[in-house]
Amino acid sequence: MILITLPDLAFEDTLLAGARNGSHESLRQIFDLYYDSIYQYIRLRVEDAPQAEDMASDVFVKLLDSLRKGKAPRQSLRGWLFKVARNAIYDHYGKRKRLTLIDLEEWIPSEGDEPELQFMQTLNAESLRAALRLLTDEQQEVLILRFGQMLSLQETAAIMGKHVNAIKALQFRATNALRRTLNQLRSELAHG
């Protein structure tokens, strides 16, 4: 089991206050704390790894610019960073083009070197990838933010520009659609 430790809001506020006052140490800690999550979020949607790295770095450049202009995030720093990352993804693809979901295998941790286990992990990753591709962009995004990035309902709502109740409903529909699709794919594999 993977345990993700998230910073509390008080610590985030302390870092943000330091960054507002020009503390290089606070800025470095913010970058160290959030870069990997922001990169992974972008990388799930952008096929080119160097492009995703550049886009993730640009998120932090925008934070620095906002701090310099006195327009620092007012609520959750993490939520603000993910919203900027989401906008960067939409700008990258253009708002009309359907977003792509790239290979998930690199995000699934390897449990060992046994060939049978590797095969099952690959099969599970392929099934999950196929099922996720059948969801709408919004359904994919809510699942990535809530379960992939461990964001709260409130943070996810702020990032997606929706009310918390709309996120709850979207998450419910997305998990049900994903469950149905995975069950159907497993059934086809068992009988095919």
C-alpha positions as a printed NumPy array, in Angstrom:
array([[  0.   ,   0.   ,   0.   ],
       [  1.265,   3.468,  -0.903],
       [  0.823,   6.079,   1.816],
       [  0.824,   9.686,   0.694],
       [  1.451,  12.36 ,   3.288],
       [ -0.032,  15.712,   2.408],
       [  0.997,  18.989,   4.014],
       [ -1.546,  20.6  ,   6.287],
       [ -2.963,  24.004,   5.463],
       [ -1.089,  25.715,   8.31 ],
       [  2.249,  24.518,   6.93 ],
       [  1.17 ,  25.525,   3.431],
       [  0.223,  28.995,   4.733],
       [  3.614,  29.327,   6.431],
       [  5.412,  28.441,   3.198],
       [  3.244,  30.818,   1.213],
       [  3.851,  33.656,   3.686],
       [  7.59 ,  33.052,   3.426],
       [  7.4  ,  32.994,  -0.368],
       [  5.418,  36.268,  -0.363],
       [  8.249,  37.808,   1.651],
       [ 10.82 ,  36.595,  -0.878],
       [ 12.166,  33.604,   1.058],
       [ 14.102,  31.426,  -1.376],
       [ 13.906,  28.574,   1.135],
       [ 10.087,  28.734,   1.187],
       [  9.974,  28.759,  -2.617],
       [ 12.338,  25.773,  -2.758],
       [ 10.18 ,  23.875,  -0.255],
       [  7.022,  24.616,  -2.241],
       [  8.727,  23.362,  -5.398],
       [ 10.077,  20.242,  -3.646],
       [  6.712,  19.542,  -2.064],
       [  4.535,  19.849,  -5.165],
       [  6.623,  19.469,  -8.323],
       [  6.335,  15.674,  -8.592],
       [  2.542,  15.706,  -8.138],
       [  2.094,  18.528, -10.641],
       [  4.382,  16.788, -13.141],
       [  2.54 ,  13.467, -12.773],
       [ -0.82 ,  15.182, -13.229],
       [  0.372,  16.883, -16.405],
       [  2.2  ,  13.76 , -17.627],
       [ -1.001,  11.725, -17.497],
       [ -2.37 ,  14.035, -20.195],
       [  0.733,  15.096, -22.154],
       [  2.562,  12.38 , -24.076],
       [  5.897,  14.179, -24.421],
       [  7.794,  13.868, -21.105],
       [ 10.109,  16.878, -21.696],
       [  7.049,  18.979, -22.619],
       [  5.333,  17.867, -19.41 ],
       [  8.459,  18.819, -17.426],
       [  8.474,  22.275, -19.014],
       [  4.773,  22.73 , -18.315],
       [  5.218,  21.658, -14.68 ],
       [  8.089,  24.118, -14.265],
       [  5.964,  26.857, -15.836],
       [  3.346,  26.307, -13.117],
       [  5.934,  27.372, -10.545],
       [  7.083,  30.293, -12.689],
       [  3.447,  31.476, -12.701],
       [  3.373,  31.142,  -8.922],
       [  6.496,  33.295,  -8.672],
       [  4.99 ,  35.877, -11.05 ],
       [  1.769,  35.934,  -9.022],
       [  3.704,  36.401,  -5.801],
       [  5.679,  39.283,  -7.313],
       [  2.437,  40.958,  -8.419],
       [  0.881,  40.479,  -4.984],
       [ -1.693,  38.042,  -6.367],
       [ -0.714,  34.955,  -4.424],
       [ -3.198,  32.115,  -3.965],
       [ -5.796,  32.951,  -1.317],
       [ -7.089,  29.483,  -0.548],
       [ -5.241,  26.194,  -0.986],
       [ -1.811,  26.569,  -2.568],
       [ -1.994,  22.988,  -3.811],
       [ -5.399,  23.626,  -5.375],
       [ -4.106,  26.79 ,  -7.04 ],
       [ -1.095,  24.932,  -8.484],
       [ -3.3  ,  22.161,  -9.881],
       [ -5.685,  24.697, -11.404],
       [ -2.766,  26.404, -13.171],
       [ -1.566,  22.967, -14.336],
       [ -5.063,  22.111, -15.604],
       [ -5.207,  25.382, -17.551],
       [ -1.772,  24.648, -19.021],
       [ -3.001,  21.244, -20.222],
       [ -6.059,  22.805, -21.844],
       [ -3.901,  25.497, -23.452],
       [ -1.537,  22.798, -24.721],
       [ -4.301,  20.878, -26.467],
       [ -6.641,  23.719, -27.262],
       [ -9.994,  23.806, -25.543],
       [-11.879,  21.942, -28.279],
       [ -9.698,  18.875, -28.709],
       [-10.412,  15.846, -26.547],
       [ -7.662,  15.285, -24.034],
       [ -5.606,  12.133, -24.249],
       [ -4.804,   9.794, -21.415],
       [ -1.306,   8.381, -21.728],
       [  0.121,   5.047, -20.65 ],
       [ -0.564,   4.351, -16.983],
       [  2.   ,   1.556, -16.569],
       [  4.701,   3.937, -15.396],
       [  2.388,   5.107, -12.577],
       [  1.692,   1.606, -11.261],
       [  4.41 ,   0.462,  -8.852],
       [  6.084,  -2.862,  -9.575],
       [  5.616,  -5.456,  -6.845],
       [  8.428,  -7.787,  -7.886],
       [ 10.259,  -9.556, -10.651],
       [  7.988, -12.588, -10.95 ],
       [  6.758, -12.924, -14.566],
       [  3.221, -13.897, -13.511],
       [  2.932, -10.856, -11.264],
       [  4.304,  -8.558, -13.954],
       [  1.819, -10.006, -16.442],
       [ -1.1  ,  -9.435, -14.062],
       [  0.024,  -5.868, -13.349],
       [  0.327,  -5.168, -17.07 ],
       [ -3.094,  -6.703, -17.699],
       [ -4.625,  -4.647, -14.877],
       [ -2.941,  -1.469, -16.16 ],
       [ -4.194,  -2.155, -19.69 ],
       [ -7.719,  -2.808, -18.418],
       [ -7.681,   0.363, -16.328],
       [ -6.3  ,   2.414, -19.212],
       [ -8.916,   1.044, -21.613],
       [-11.714,   1.683, -19.117],
       [-10.533,   5.227, -18.343],
       [-10.399,   6.078, -22.047],
       [-14.107,   5.324, -22.292],
       [-14.944,   7.935, -19.651],
       [-15.575,  11.571, -20.463],
       [-12.731,  14.063, -19.993],
       [-14.408,  15.382, -16.834],
       [-14.853,  11.886, -15.412],
       [-11.191,  11.065, -16.109],
       [-10.089,  14.307, -14.519],
       [-12.153,  13.93 , -11.348],
       [-10.747,  10.429, -10.808],
       [ -7.173,  11.585, -11.438],
       [ -7.509,  14.534,  -9.066],
       [ -9.391,  12.725,  -6.304],
       [ -7.674,   9.337,  -6.326],
       [ -4.461,   9.873,  -8.28 ],
       [ -3.509,  13.156,  -6.627],
       [ -5.473,  12.66 ,  -3.381],
       [ -7.083,  16.107,  -3.58 ],
       [-10.072,  16.938,  -1.405],
       [-13.551,  17.48 ,  -2.795],
       [-13.152,  21.212,  -2.183],
       [ -9.791,  21.39 ,  -3.978],
       [-11.097,  19.337,  -6.891],
       [-14.161,  21.577,  -7.137],
       [-12.   ,  24.713,  -7.172],
       [ -9.68 ,  23.286,  -9.83 ],
       [-12.523,  22.141, -12.059],
       [-14.612,  25.267, -11.48 ],
       [-17.594,  23.36 , -10.075],
       [-19.525,  23.164,  -6.812],
       [-18.6  ,  20.43 ,  -4.331],
       [-21.959,  18.687,  -4.848],
       [-21.342,  18.611,  -8.6  ],
       [-17.943,  17.   ,  -7.959],
       [-19.55 ,  14.402,  -5.68 ],
       [-22.075,  13.541,  -8.388],
       [-19.406,  13.493, -11.103],
       [-17.167,  11.265,  -8.977],
       [-20.085,   8.921,  -8.273],
       [-20.93 ,   8.648, -11.978],
       [-17.251,   8.246, -12.923],
       [-16.56 ,   5.467, -10.413],
       [-19.745,   3.639, -11.424],
       [-18.9  ,   3.953, -15.12 ],
       [-15.34 ,   2.794, -14.45 ],
       [-16.571,  -0.171, -12.387],
       [-19.066,  -1.214, -15.095],
       [-16.47 ,  -0.901, -17.832],
       [-13.818,  -2.844, -15.891],
       [-16.324,  -5.608, -15.118],
       [-17.272,  -5.784, -18.785],
       [-13.617,  -5.939, -19.867],
       [-12.855,  -8.657, -17.31 ],
       [-15.885, -10.623, -18.472],
       [-14.741, -10.359, -22.088],
       [-11.241, -11.528, -21.134],
       [-12.63 , -14.469, -19.154],
       [-14.888, -15.589, -22.004],
       [-12.771, -14.479, -24.921]])
